[in-house]
Amino acid sequence: MSHCCHTNHSFHCISVVPIFSHLTAEEMAEIAAITVERPTERGTYIYRADEYKQEMYVLHTGTVKIFRLTGDGKEQVLRTVGPGEFFGELALFGGRQHSDYAVAMEAVTMCVIQMQPLRELMKRIPSIAFKVMEELSTRLEETERRLEENTLLSAEERLARYLLEKTEDLSSFSLPLSKGDLASLLGMSQETLSRHLSAWQQRSIIALEGQRTIHVTDRKTLVRIADRF
């Protein structure tokens, strides 16, 4: 491990995170001073449910999957974490045990922030705490929206909305997770997901490239499918 503040690369890891980007250079340096850079290999569990860890994670490169296990041992994907996002923040609130799992979907680089020093900084710089609360509020809204969609929308409508969100500024994108994990995230079976993707490709609504890349070729039709509700 190397201290984040010792490299420009790691300092950037902290500066691009919304909850820290408003800080002055001096305040950013204080955050970097309590942070270590941690490269992690694909498939490594960063934490597991019921573990107690006094650290928060800022992802610099790669993708991390956050999930829970159902009663029958199946994975329920909650979200994926990309560069610039943070996770593991439960330790900020009374040192609670983790209720989910975090696993690296590919080789990743994280900046790991120690909790007790961070709490002390938050007392001196309250804006950090408010930024964390804003981010968590946004996540809660997204979770509630996802639950509502899973209850009220068909699998086809949910998938259409997901693809439209991911290609809002682009005509194509690469799935950040496997089709099985995407199906879990959207509350459907992998067979249902594959059936809709294949049907849309036959109708020239999308074009599939390899296992992960999806090109949206008929956005208007996809919008009509998504807006049936």
mmCIF file with all atom_site columns, C-alpha atoms in Angstrom:
data_model
loop_
_atom_site.group_PDB
_atom_site.id
_atom_site.type_symbol
_atom_site.label_atom_id
_atom_site.label_alt_id
_atom_site.label_comp_id
_atom_site.label_asym_id
_atom_site.label_entity_id
_atom_site.label_seq_id
_atom_site.pdbx_PDB_ins_code
_atom_site.Cartn_x
_atom_site.Cartn_y
_atom_site.Cartn_z
_atom_site.occupancy
_atom_site.B_iso_or_equiv
_atom_site.pdbx_formal_charge
_atom_site.auth_seq_id
_atom_site.auth_comp_id
_atom_site.auth_asym_id
_atom_site.auth_atom_id
_atom_site.pdbx_PDB_model_num
ATOM 1   C CA . MET A 1 1   ? 0.000   0.000   0.000   1.00 0.00 ? 1   MET A CA 1
ATOM 2   C CA . SER A 1 2   ? 1.061   3.590   -0.600  1.00 0.00 ? 2   SER A CA 1
ATOM 3   C CA . HIS A 1 3   ? -0.360  6.751   0.881   1.00 0.00 ? 3   HIS A CA 1
ATOM 4   C CA . CYS A 1 4   ? -2.719  8.428   -1.542  1.00 0.00 ? 4   CYS A CA 1
ATOM 5   C CA . CYS A 1 5   ? -1.271  11.827  -0.862  1.00 0.00 ? 5   CYS A CA 1
ATOM 6   C CA . HIS A 1 6   ? 2.103   10.621  -2.160  1.00 0.00 ? 6   HIS A CA 1
ATOM 7   C CA . THR A 1 7   ? 0.921   10.364  -5.760  1.00 0.00 ? 7   THR A CA 1
ATOM 8   C CA . ASN A 1 8   ? -0.982  12.665  -8.091  1.00 0.00 ? 8   ASN A CA 1
ATOM 9   C CA . HIS A 1 9   ? -2.869  9.607   -9.343  1.00 0.00 ? 9   HIS A CA 1
ATOM 10  C CA . SER A 1 10  ? -4.281  8.887   -5.890  1.00 0.00 ? 10  SER A CA 1
ATOM 11  C CA . PHE A 1 11  ? -4.931  12.527  -5.064  1.00 0.00 ? 11  PHE A CA 1
ATOM 12  C CA . HIS A 1 12  ? -7.129  12.615  -8.177  1.00 0.00 ? 12  HIS A CA 1
ATOM 13  C CA . CYS A 1 13  ? -8.977  9.587   -6.801  1.00 0.00 ? 13  CYS A CA 1
ATOM 14  C CA . ILE A 1 14  ? -10.146 11.749  -3.908  1.00 0.00 ? 14  ILE A CA 1
ATOM 15  C CA . SER A 1 15  ? -10.727 14.984  -5.821  1.00 0.00 ? 15  SER A CA 1
ATOM 16  C CA . VAL A 1 16  ? -13.192 13.521  -8.345  1.00 0.00 ? 16  VAL A CA 1
ATOM 17  C CA . VAL A 1 17  ? -15.580 12.288  -5.648  1.00 0.00 ? 17  VAL A CA 1
ATOM 18  C CA . PRO A 1 18  ? -18.587 14.663  -5.306  1.00 0.00 ? 18  PRO A CA 1
ATOM 19  C CA . ILE A 1 19  ? -18.496 14.606  -1.490  1.00 0.00 ? 19  ILE A CA 1
ATOM 20  C CA . PHE A 1 20  ? -14.909 15.941  -1.540  1.00 0.00 ? 20  PHE A CA 1
ATOM 21  C CA . SER A 1 21  ? -14.709 17.967  -4.765  1.00 0.00 ? 21  SER A CA 1
ATOM 22  C CA . HIS A 1 22  ? -15.896 21.177  -3.060  1.00 0.00 ? 22  HIS A CA 1
ATOM 23  C CA . LEU A 1 23  ? -13.017 21.176  -0.566  1.00 0.00 ? 23  LEU A CA 1
ATOM 24  C CA . THR A 1 24  ? -10.022 23.476  -0.665  1.00 0.00 ? 24  THR A CA 1
ATOM 25  C CA . ALA A 1 25  ? -6.607  22.104  -1.611  1.00 0.00 ? 25  ALA A CA 1
ATOM 26  C CA . GLU A 1 26  ? -5.573  22.110  2.060   1.00 0.00 ? 26  GLU A CA 1
ATOM 27  C CA . GLU A 1 27  ? -8.707  20.234  3.134   1.00 0.00 ? 27  GLU A CA 1
ATOM 28  C CA . MET A 1 28  ? -8.231  17.766  0.271   1.00 0.00 ? 28  MET A CA 1
ATOM 29  C CA . ALA A 1 29  ? -4.692  17.154  1.464   1.00 0.00 ? 29  ALA A CA 1
ATOM 30  C CA . GLU A 1 30  ? -6.057  16.324  4.929   1.00 0.00 ? 30  GLU A CA 1
ATOM 31  C CA . ILE A 1 31  ? -8.349  13.705  3.399   1.00 0.00 ? 31  ILE A CA 1
ATOM 32  C CA . ALA A 1 32  ? -5.477  12.280  1.352   1.00 0.00 ? 32  ALA A CA 1
ATOM 33  C CA . ALA A 1 33  ? -3.331  12.055  4.489   1.00 0.00 ? 33  ALA A CA 1
ATOM 34  C CA . ILE A 1 34  ? -5.757  9.556   6.096   1.00 0.00 ? 34  ILE A CA 1
ATOM 35  C CA . THR A 1 35  ? -6.150  7.527   2.923   1.00 0.00 ? 35  THR A CA 1
ATOM 36  C CA . VAL A 1 36  ? -4.234  4.609   1.431   1.00 0.00 ? 36  VAL A CA 1
ATOM 37  C CA . GLU A 1 37  ? -4.280  3.343   -2.121  1.00 0.00 ? 37  GLU A CA 1
ATOM 38  C CA . ARG A 1 38  ? -5.268  -0.303  -2.504  1.00 0.00 ? 38  ARG A CA 1
ATOM 39  C CA . PRO A 1 39  ? -5.104  -2.237  -5.792  1.00 0.00 ? 39  PRO A CA 1
ATOM 40  C CA . THR A 1 40  ? -7.444  -5.243  -5.723  1.00 0.00 ? 40  THR A CA 1
ATOM 41  C CA . GLU A 1 41  ? -7.674  -8.216  -8.066  1.00 0.00 ? 41  GLU A CA 1
ATOM 42  C CA . ARG A 1 42  ? -10.809 -9.348  -9.859  1.00 0.00 ? 42  ARG A CA 1
ATOM 43  C CA . GLY A 1 43  ? -13.054 -11.580 -7.730  1.00 0.00 ? 43  GLY A CA 1
ATOM 44  C CA . THR A 1 44  ? -11.699 -10.286 -4.426  1.00 0.00 ? 44  THR A CA 1
ATOM 45  C CA . TYR A 1 45  ? -14.274 -9.591  -1.720  1.00 0.00 ? 45  TYR A CA 1
ATOM 46  C CA . ILE A 1 46  ? -13.676 -6.112  -0.338  1.00 0.00 ? 46  ILE A CA 1
ATOM 47  C CA . TYR A 1 47  ? -16.060 -6.842  2.515   1.00 0.00 ? 47  TYR A CA 1
ATOM 48  C CA . ARG A 1 48  ? -18.719 -9.397  3.382   1.00 0.00 ? 48  ARG A CA 1
ATOM 49  C CA . ALA A 1 49  ? -22.032 -9.229  5.213   1.00 0.00 ? 49  ALA A CA 1
ATOM 50  C CA . ASP A 1 50  ? -21.662 -9.136  9.009   1.00 0.00 ? 50  ASP A CA 1
ATOM 51  C CA . GLU A 1 51  ? -18.067 -7.927  8.794   1.00 0.00 ? 51  GLU A CA 1
ATOM 52  C CA . TYR A 1 52  ? -17.105 -4.900  10.828  1.00 0.00 ? 52  TYR A CA 1
ATOM 53  C CA . LYS A 1 53  ? -14.615 -2.637  9.073   1.00 0.00 ? 53  LYS A CA 1
ATOM 54  C CA . GLN A 1 54  ? -13.582 0.874   10.021  1.00 0.00 ? 54  GLN A CA 1
ATOM 55  C CA . GLU A 1 55  ? -12.999 2.168   6.517   1.00 0.00 ? 55  GLU A CA 1
ATOM 56  C CA . MET A 1 56  ? -14.796 3.705   3.552   1.00 0.00 ? 56  MET A CA 1
ATOM 57  C CA . TYR A 1 57  ? -13.819 3.075   -0.059  1.00 0.00 ? 57  TYR A CA 1
ATOM 58  C CA . VAL A 1 58  ? -13.487 5.423   -3.015  1.00 0.00 ? 58  VAL A CA 1
ATOM 59  C CA . LEU A 1 59  ? -13.225 3.638   -6.346  1.00 0.00 ? 59  LEU A CA 1
ATOM 60  C CA . HIS A 1 60  ? -10.643 5.067   -8.721  1.00 0.00 ? 60  HIS A CA 1
ATOM 61  C CA . THR A 1 61  ? -10.637 2.484   -11.519 1.00 0.00 ? 61  THR A CA 1
ATOM 62  C CA . GLY A 1 62  ? -12.719 -0.588  -12.325 1.00 0.00 ? 62  GLY A CA 1
ATOM 63  C CA . THR A 1 63  ? -16.148 -1.803  -11.204 1.00 0.00 ? 63  THR A CA 1
ATOM 64  C CA . VAL A 1 64  ? -17.384 -3.175  -7.870  1.00 0.00 ? 64  VAL A CA 1
ATOM 65  C CA . LYS A 1 65  ? -20.619 -5.114  -7.405  1.00 0.00 ? 65  LYS A CA 1
ATOM 66  C CA . ILE A 1 66  ? -22.715 -4.649  -4.262  1.00 0.00 ? 66  ILE A CA 1
ATOM 67  C CA . PHE A 1 67  ? -25.122 -7.493  -3.530  1.00 0.00 ? 67  PHE A CA 1
ATOM 68  C CA . ARG A 1 68  ? -26.973 -9.443  -0.848  1.00 0.00 ? 68  ARG A CA 1
ATOM 69  C CA . LEU A 1 69  ? -27.771 -13.126 -0.550  1.00 0.00 ? 69  LEU A CA 1
ATOM 70  C CA . THR A 1 70  ? -31.392 -14.250 -0.480  1.00 0.00 ? 70  THR A CA 1
ATOM 71  C CA . GLY A 1 71  ? -32.659 -16.929 1.880   1.00 0.00 ? 71  GLY A CA 1
ATOM 72  C CA . ASP A 1 72  ? -31.963 -19.625 -0.712  1.00 0.00 ? 72  ASP A CA 1
ATOM 73  C CA . GLY A 1 73  ? -28.417 -18.370 -1.296  1.00 0.00 ? 73  GLY A CA 1
ATOM 74  C CA . LYS A 1 74  ? -28.988 -16.517 -4.568  1.00 0.00 ? 74  LYS A CA 1
ATOM 75  C CA . GLU A 1 75  ? -27.360 -13.176 -5.261  1.00 0.00 ? 75  GLU A CA 1
ATOM 76  C CA . GLN A 1 76  ? -29.553 -10.072 -5.351  1.00 0.00 ? 76  GLN A CA 1
ATOM 77  C CA . VAL A 1 77  ? -27.559 -7.326  -7.034  1.00 0.00 ? 77  VAL A CA 1
ATOM 78  C CA . LEU A 1 78  ? -28.190 -3.934  -5.413  1.00 0.00 ? 78  LEU A CA 1
ATOM 79  C CA . ARG A 1 79  ? -25.969 -1.717  -7.541  1.00 0.00 ? 79  ARG A CA 1
ATOM 80  C CA . THR A 1 80  ? -22.624 -1.418  -9.235  1.00 0.00 ? 80  THR A CA 1
ATOM 81  C CA . VAL A 1 81  ? -19.972 1.115   -8.221  1.00 0.00 ? 81  VAL A CA 1
ATOM 82  C CA . GLY A 1 82  ? -17.905 2.935   -10.824 1.00 0.00 ? 82  GLY A CA 1
ATOM 83  C CA . PRO A 1 83  ? -14.907 5.300   -10.716 1.00 0.00 ? 83  PRO A CA 1
ATOM 84  C CA . GLY A 1 84  ? -15.454 8.346   -8.505  1.00 0.00 ? 84  GLY A CA 1
ATOM 85  C CA . GLU A 1 85  ? -18.125 6.673   -6.353  1.00 0.00 ? 85  GLU A CA 1
ATOM 86  C CA . PHE A 1 86  ? -17.811 5.639   -2.723  1.00 0.00 ? 86  PHE A CA 1
ATOM 87  C CA . PHE A 1 87  ? -19.140 2.644   -0.790  1.00 0.00 ? 87  PHE A CA 1
ATOM 88  C CA . GLY A 1 88  ? -18.825 0.996   2.604   1.00 0.00 ? 88  GLY A CA 1
ATOM 89  C CA . GLU A 1 89  ? -20.125 4.158   4.267   1.00 0.00 ? 89  GLU A CA 1
ATOM 90  C CA . LEU A 1 90  ? -22.080 2.273   6.962   1.00 0.00 ? 90  LEU A CA 1
ATOM 91  C CA . ALA A 1 91  ? -18.979 2.399   9.119   1.00 0.00 ? 91  ALA A CA 1
ATOM 92  C CA . LEU A 1 92  ? -19.527 6.149   9.378   1.00 0.00 ? 92  LEU A CA 1
ATOM 93  C CA . PHE A 1 93  ? -22.732 5.620   11.337  1.00 0.00 ? 93  PHE A CA 1
ATOM 94  C CA . GLY A 1 94  ? -21.883 3.993   14.632  1.00 0.00 ? 94  GLY A CA 1
ATOM 95  C CA . GLY A 1 95  ? -19.613 1.306   13.200  1.00 0.00 ? 95  GLY A CA 1
ATOM 96  C CA . ARG A 1 96  ? -22.458 -0.896  12.002  1.00 0.00 ? 96  ARG A CA 1
ATOM 97  C CA . GLN A 1 97  ? -21.738 -4.271  10.457  1.00 0.00 ? 97  GLN A CA 1
ATOM 98  C CA . HIS A 1 98  ? -22.072 -4.542  6.708   1.00 0.00 ? 98  HIS A CA 1
ATOM 99  C CA . SER A 1 99  ? -25.389 -5.933  5.515   1.00 0.00 ? 99  SER A CA 1
ATOM 100 C CA . ASP A 1 100 ? -24.208 -6.701  1.994   1.00 0.00 ? 100 ASP A CA 1
ATOM 101 C CA . TYR A 1 101 ? -21.202 -7.892  0.014   1.00 0.00 ? 101 TYR A CA 1
ATOM 102 C CA . ALA A 1 102 ? -18.775 -5.928  -2.175  1.00 0.00 ? 102 ALA A CA 1
ATOM 103 C CA . VAL A 1 103 ? -16.710 -7.778  -4.783  1.00 0.00 ? 103 VAL A CA 1
ATOM 104 C CA . ALA A 1 104 ? -14.345 -6.523  -7.486  1.00 0.00 ? 104 ALA A CA 1
ATOM 105 C CA . MET A 1 105 ? -15.752 -7.294  -10.950 1.00 0.00 ? 105 MET A CA 1
ATOM 106 C CA . GLU A 1 106 ? -12.340 -6.639  -12.507 1.00 0.00 ? 106 GLU A CA 1
ATOM 107 C CA . ALA A 1 107 ? -8.949  -5.440  -11.332 1.00 0.00 ? 107 ALA A CA 1
ATOM 108 C CA . VAL A 1 108 ? -9.705  -2.239  -9.413  1.00 0.00 ? 108 VAL A CA 1
ATOM 109 C CA . THR A 1 109 ? -7.858  0.531   -7.606  1.00 0.00 ? 109 THR A CA 1
ATOM 110 C CA . MET A 1 110 ? -9.433  2.017   -4.490  1.00 0.00 ? 110 MET A CA 1
ATOM 111 C CA . CYS A 1 111 ? -8.589  4.752   -2.075  1.00 0.00 ? 111 CYS A CA 1
ATOM 112 C CA . VAL A 1 112 ? -9.391  3.495   1.423   1.00 0.00 ? 112 VAL A CA 1
ATOM 113 C CA . ILE A 1 113 ? -10.245 6.120   4.036   1.00 0.00 ? 113 ILE A CA 1
ATOM 114 C CA . GLN A 1 114 ? -9.922  5.321   7.714   1.00 0.00 ? 114 GLN A CA 1
ATOM 115 C CA . MET A 1 115 ? -13.149 6.068   9.564   1.00 0.00 ? 115 MET A CA 1
ATOM 116 C CA . GLN A 1 116 ? -12.117 7.570   12.895  1.00 0.00 ? 116 GLN A CA 1
ATOM 117 C CA . PRO A 1 117 ? -9.903  10.270  11.355  1.00 0.00 ? 117 PRO A CA 1
ATOM 118 C CA . LEU A 1 118 ? -12.651 10.940  8.790   1.00 0.00 ? 118 LEU A CA 1
ATOM 119 C CA . ARG A 1 119 ? -15.222 11.434  11.563  1.00 0.00 ? 119 ARG A CA 1
ATOM 120 C CA . GLU A 1 120 ? -12.885 13.930  13.201  1.00 0.00 ? 120 GLU A CA 1
ATOM 121 C CA . LEU A 1 121 ? -12.519 15.816  9.917   1.00 0.00 ? 121 LEU A CA 1
ATOM 122 C CA . MET A 1 122 ? -16.298 15.844  9.468   1.00 0.00 ? 122 MET A CA 1
ATOM 123 C CA . LYS A 1 123 ? -16.648 17.576  12.836  1.00 0.00 ? 123 LYS A CA 1
ATOM 124 C CA . ARG A 1 124 ? -14.330 20.332  11.650  1.00 0.00 ? 124 ARG A CA 1
ATOM 125 C CA . ILE A 1 125 ? -15.666 20.416  8.076   1.00 0.00 ? 125 ILE A CA 1
ATOM 126 C CA . PRO A 1 126 ? -19.452 19.767  8.366   1.00 0.00 ? 126 PRO A CA 1
ATOM 127 C CA . SER A 1 127 ? -19.943 20.197  4.605   1.00 0.00 ? 127 SER A CA 1
ATOM 128 C CA . ILE A 1 128 ? -18.452 16.715  4.120   1.00 0.00 ? 128 ILE A CA 1
ATOM 129 C CA . ALA A 1 129 ? -21.193 15.193  6.281   1.00 0.00 ? 129 ALA A CA 1
ATOM 130 C CA . PHE A 1 130 ? -23.884 17.103  4.373   1.00 0.00 ? 130 PHE A CA 1
ATOM 131 C CA . LYS A 1 131 ? -22.460 15.904  1.049   1.00 0.00 ? 131 LYS A CA 1
ATOM 132 C CA . VAL A 1 132 ? -22.498 12.293  2.293   1.00 0.00 ? 132 VAL A CA 1
ATOM 133 C CA . MET A 1 133 ? -26.126 12.703  3.368   1.00 0.00 ? 133 MET A CA 1
ATOM 134 C CA . GLU A 1 134 ? -27.037 14.136  -0.046  1.00 0.00 ? 134 GLU A CA 1
ATOM 135 C CA . GLU A 1 135 ? -25.449 11.188  -1.819  1.00 0.00 ? 135 GLU A CA 1
ATOM 136 C CA . LEU A 1 136 ? -27.152 8.658   0.447   1.00 0.00 ? 136 LEU A CA 1
ATOM 137 C CA . SER A 1 137 ? -30.485 10.430  -0.078  1.00 0.00 ? 137 SER A CA 1
ATOM 138 C CA . THR A 1 138 ? -30.013 10.139  -3.850  1.00 0.00 ? 138 THR A CA 1
ATOM 139 C CA . ARG A 1 139 ? -29.267 6.425   -3.504  1.00 0.00 ? 139 ARG A CA 1
ATOM 140 C CA . LEU A 1 140 ? -32.395 5.944   -1.400  1.00 0.00 ? 140 LEU A CA 1
ATOM 141 C CA . GLU A 1 141 ? -34.498 7.651   -4.065  1.00 0.00 ? 141 GLU A CA 1
ATOM 142 C CA . GLU A 1 142 ? -32.963 5.405   -6.734  1.00 0.00 ? 142 GLU A CA 1
ATOM 143 C CA . THR A 1 143 ? -33.658 2.307   -4.629  1.00 0.00 ? 143 THR A CA 1
ATOM 144 C CA . GLU A 1 144 ? -37.276 3.341   -4.097  1.00 0.00 ? 144 GLU A CA 1
ATOM 145 C CA . ARG A 1 145 ? -37.680 4.005   -7.808  1.00 0.00 ? 145 ARG A CA 1
ATOM 146 C CA . ARG A 1 146 ? -36.208 0.616   -8.650  1.00 0.00 ? 146 ARG A CA 1
ATOM 147 C CA . LEU A 1 147 ? -38.567 -1.119  -6.212  1.00 0.00 ? 147 LEU A CA 1
ATOM 148 C CA . GLU A 1 148 ? -41.532 0.736   -7.702  1.00 0.00 ? 148 GLU A CA 1
ATOM 149 C CA . GLU A 1 149 ? -40.500 -0.220  -11.226 1.00 0.00 ? 149 GLU A CA 1
ATOM 150 C CA . ASN A 1 150 ? -40.006 -3.866  -10.244 1.00 0.00 ? 150 ASN A CA 1
ATOM 151 C CA . THR A 1 151 ? -43.545 -3.874  -8.824  1.00 0.00 ? 151 THR A CA 1
ATOM 152 C CA . LEU A 1 152 ? -45.402 -1.884  -11.474 1.00 0.00 ? 152 LEU A CA 1
ATOM 153 C CA . LEU A 1 153 ? -43.498 -2.385  -14.727 1.00 0.00 ? 153 LEU A CA 1
ATOM 154 C CA . SER A 1 154 ? -43.073 -5.449  -16.881 1.00 0.00 ? 154 SER A CA 1
ATOM 155 C CA . ALA A 1 155 ? -39.629 -6.968  -17.360 1.00 0.00 ? 155 ALA A CA 1
ATOM 156 C CA . GLU A 1 156 ? -39.549 -5.576  -20.900 1.00 0.00 ? 156 GLU A CA 1
ATOM 157 C CA . GLU A 1 157 ? -40.322 -2.049  -19.699 1.00 0.00 ? 157 GLU A CA 1
ATOM 158 C CA . ARG A 1 158 ? -37.681 -2.225  -16.952 1.00 0.00 ? 158 ARG A CA 1
ATOM 159 C CA . LEU A 1 159 ? -35.019 -3.394  -19.385 1.00 0.00 ? 159 LEU A CA 1
ATOM 160 C CA . ALA A 1 160 ? -35.941 -0.676  -21.894 1.00 0.00 ? 160 ALA A CA 1
ATOM 161 C CA . ARG A 1 161 ? -35.634 2.013   -19.222 1.00 0.00 ? 161 ARG A CA 1
ATOM 162 C CA . TYR A 1 162 ? -32.261 0.668   -18.107 1.00 0.00 ? 162 TYR A CA 1
ATOM 163 C CA . LEU A 1 163 ? -30.876 0.759   -21.658 1.00 0.00 ? 163 LEU A CA 1
ATOM 164 C CA . LEU A 1 164 ? -32.208 4.278   -22.212 1.00 0.00 ? 164 LEU A CA 1
ATOM 165 C CA . GLU A 1 165 ? -30.565 5.478   -18.989 1.00 0.00 ? 165 GLU A CA 1
ATOM 166 C CA . LYS A 1 166 ? -27.229 3.942   -19.938 1.00 0.00 ? 166 LYS A CA 1
ATOM 167 C CA . THR A 1 167 ? -27.283 5.391   -23.465 1.00 0.00 ? 167 THR A CA 1
ATOM 168 C CA . GLU A 1 168 ? -28.660 8.840   -22.619 1.00 0.00 ? 168 GLU A CA 1
ATOM 169 C CA . ASP A 1 169 ? -25.616 10.543  -24.133 1.00 0.00 ? 169 ASP A CA 1
ATOM 170 C CA . LEU A 1 170 ? -24.321 7.632   -26.217 1.00 0.00 ? 170 LEU A CA 1
ATOM 171 C CA . SER A 1 171 ? -25.694 5.233   -28.806 1.00 0.00 ? 171 SER A CA 1
ATOM 172 C CA . SER A 1 172 ? -23.946 2.248   -27.268 1.00 0.00 ? 172 SER A CA 1
ATOM 173 C CA . PHE A 1 173 ? -22.367 1.061   -24.028 1.00 0.00 ? 173 PHE A CA 1
ATOM 174 C CA . SER A 1 174 ? -20.677 -1.940  -22.481 1.00 0.00 ? 174 SER A CA 1
ATOM 175 C CA . LEU A 1 175 ? -22.491 -3.748  -19.678 1.00 0.00 ? 175 LEU A CA 1
ATOM 176 C CA . PRO A 1 176 ? -20.607 -3.193  -16.405 1.00 0.00 ? 176 PRO A CA 1
ATOM 177 C CA . LEU A 1 177 ? -21.687 -6.621  -15.154 1.00 0.00 ? 177 LEU A CA 1
ATOM 178 C CA . SER A 1 178 ? -22.676 -10.035 -16.496 1.00 0.00 ? 178 SER A CA 1
ATOM 179 C CA . LYS A 1 179 ? -26.125 -10.633 -17.985 1.00 0.00 ? 179 LYS A CA 1
ATOM 180 C CA . GLY A 1 180 ? -26.954 -12.789 -14.985 1.00 0.00 ? 180 GLY A CA 1
ATOM 181 C CA . ASP A 1 181 ? -26.077 -9.930  -12.622 1.00 0.00 ? 181 ASP A CA 1
ATOM 182 C CA . LEU A 1 182 ? -27.995 -7.424  -14.763 1.00 0.00 ? 182 LEU A CA 1
ATOM 183 C CA . ALA A 1 183 ? -31.050 -9.676  -14.650 1.00 0.00 ? 183 ALA A CA 1
ATOM 184 C CA . SER A 1 184 ? -30.749 -9.808  -10.860 1.00 0.00 ? 184 SER A CA 1
ATOM 185 C CA . LEU A 1 185 ? -30.438 -6.016  -10.662 1.00 0.00 ? 185 LEU A CA 1
ATOM 186 C CA . LEU A 1 186 ? -33.580 -5.564  -12.768 1.00 0.00 ? 186 LEU A CA 1
ATOM 187 C CA . GLY A 1 187 ? -35.570 -8.227  -10.942 1.00 0.00 ? 187 GLY A CA 1
ATOM 188 C CA . MET A 1 188 ? -35.954 -10.777 -13.742 1.00 0.00 ? 188 MET A CA 1
ATOM 189 C CA . SER A 1 189 ? -34.509 -14.123 -14.766 1.00 0.00 ? 189 SER A CA 1
ATOM 190 C CA . GLN A 1 190 ? -31.515 -14.318 -17.081 1.00 0.00 ? 190 GLN A CA 1
ATOM 191 C CA . GLU A 1 191 ? -33.674 -16.239 -19.571 1.00 0.00 ? 191 GLU A CA 1
ATOM 192 C CA . THR A 1 192 ? -36.188 -13.372 -19.690 1.00 0.00 ? 192 THR A CA 1
ATOM 193 C CA . LEU A 1 193 ? -33.398 -10.833 -20.173 1.00 0.00 ? 193 LEU A CA 1
ATOM 194 C CA . SER A 1 194 ? -31.820 -12.815 -23.009 1.00 0.00 ? 194 SER A CA 1
ATOM 195 C CA . ARG A 1 195 ? -35.201 -13.349 -24.686 1.00 0.00 ? 195 ARG A CA 1
ATOM 196 C CA . HIS A 1 196 ? -35.969 -9.628  -24.799 1.00 0.00 ? 196 HIS A CA 1
ATOM 197 C CA . LEU A 1 197 ? -32.481 -8.709  -26.018 1.00 0.00 ? 197 LEU A CA 1
ATOM 198 C CA . SER A 1 198 ? -32.673 -11.301 -28.790 1.00 0.00 ? 198 SER A CA 1
ATOM 199 C CA . ALA A 1 199 ? -36.167 -10.171 -29.820 1.00 0.00 ? 199 ALA A CA 1
ATOM 200 C CA . TRP A 1 200 ? -35.088 -6.522  -29.953 1.00 0.00 ? 200 TRP A CA 1
ATOM 201 C CA . GLN A 1 201 ? -32.056 -7.406  -32.020 1.00 0.00 ? 201 GLN A CA 1
ATOM 202 C CA . GLN A 1 202 ? -34.278 -9.247  -34.509 1.00 0.00 ? 202 GLN A CA 1
ATOM 203 C CA . ARG A 1 203 ? -36.480 -6.133  -34.726 1.00 0.00 ? 203 ARG A CA 1
ATOM 204 C CA . SER A 1 204 ? -33.371 -3.947  -35.231 1.00 0.00 ? 204 SER A CA 1
ATOM 205 C CA . ILE A 1 205 ? -34.077 -1.982  -32.046 1.00 0.00 ? 205 ILE A CA 1
ATOM 206 C CA . ILE A 1 206 ? -30.635 -2.872  -30.705 1.00 0.00 ? 206 ILE A CA 1
ATOM 207 C CA . ALA A 1 207 ? -27.510 -4.591  -31.970 1.00 0.00 ? 207 ALA A CA 1
ATOM 208 C CA . LEU A 1 208 ? -25.493 -6.907  -29.719 1.00 0.00 ? 208 LEU A CA 1
ATOM 209 C CA . GLU A 1 209 ? -21.721 -7.077  -30.023 1.00 0.00 ? 209 GLU A CA 1
ATOM 210 C CA . GLY A 1 210 ? -19.944 -9.811  -28.127 1.00 0.00 ? 210 GLY A CA 1
ATOM 211 C CA . GLN A 1 211 ? -21.088 -10.582 -24.584 1.00 0.00 ? 211 GLN A CA 1
ATOM 212 C CA . ARG A 1 212 ? -21.260 -7.039  -23.163 1.00 0.00 ? 212 ARG A CA 1
ATOM 213 C CA . THR A 1 213 ? -21.654 -4.326  -25.835 1.00 0.00 ? 213 THR A CA 1
ATOM 214 C CA . ILE A 1 214 ? -25.144 -3.075  -26.759 1.00 0.00 ? 214 ILE A CA 1
ATOM 215 C CA . HIS A 1 215 ? -25.882 -0.566  -29.541 1.00 0.00 ? 215 HIS A CA 1
ATOM 216 C CA . VAL A 1 216 ? -29.269 1.182   -29.485 1.00 0.00 ? 216 VAL A CA 1
ATOM 217 C CA . THR A 1 217 ? -30.262 1.542   -33.143 1.00 0.00 ? 217 THR A CA 1
ATOM 218 C CA . ASP A 1 218 ? -33.957 2.476   -32.769 1.00 0.00 ? 218 ASP A CA 1
ATOM 219 C CA . ARG A 1 219 ? -34.257 4.718   -29.734 1.00 0.00 ? 219 ARG A CA 1
ATOM 220 C CA . LYS A 1 220 ? -37.813 5.865   -30.545 1.00 0.00 ? 220 LYS A CA 1
ATOM 221 C CA . THR A 1 221 ? -39.166 2.323   -30.351 1.00 0.00 ? 221 THR A CA 1
ATOM 222 C CA . LEU A 1 222 ? -37.264 1.682   -27.138 1.00 0.00 ? 222 LEU A CA 1
ATOM 223 C CA . VAL A 1 223 ? -38.783 4.845   -25.648 1.00 0.00 ? 223 VAL A CA 1
ATOM 224 C CA . ARG A 1 224 ? -42.274 3.644   -26.603 1.00 0.00 ? 224 ARG A CA 1
ATOM 225 C CA . ILE A 1 225 ? -41.626 0.309   -24.878 1.00 0.00 ? 225 ILE A CA 1
ATOM 226 C CA . ALA A 1 226 ? -40.311 2.045   -21.748 1.00 0.00 ? 226 ALA A CA 1
ATOM 227 C CA . ASP A 1 227 ? -43.232 4.509   -21.574 1.00 0.00 ? 227 ASP A CA 1
ATOM 228 C CA . ARG A 1 228 ? -46.092 2.022   -21.738 1.00 0.00 ? 228 ARG A CA 1
ATOM 229 C CA . PHE A 1 229 ? -46.666 2.494   -18.007 1.00 0.00 ? 229 PHE A CA 1
#
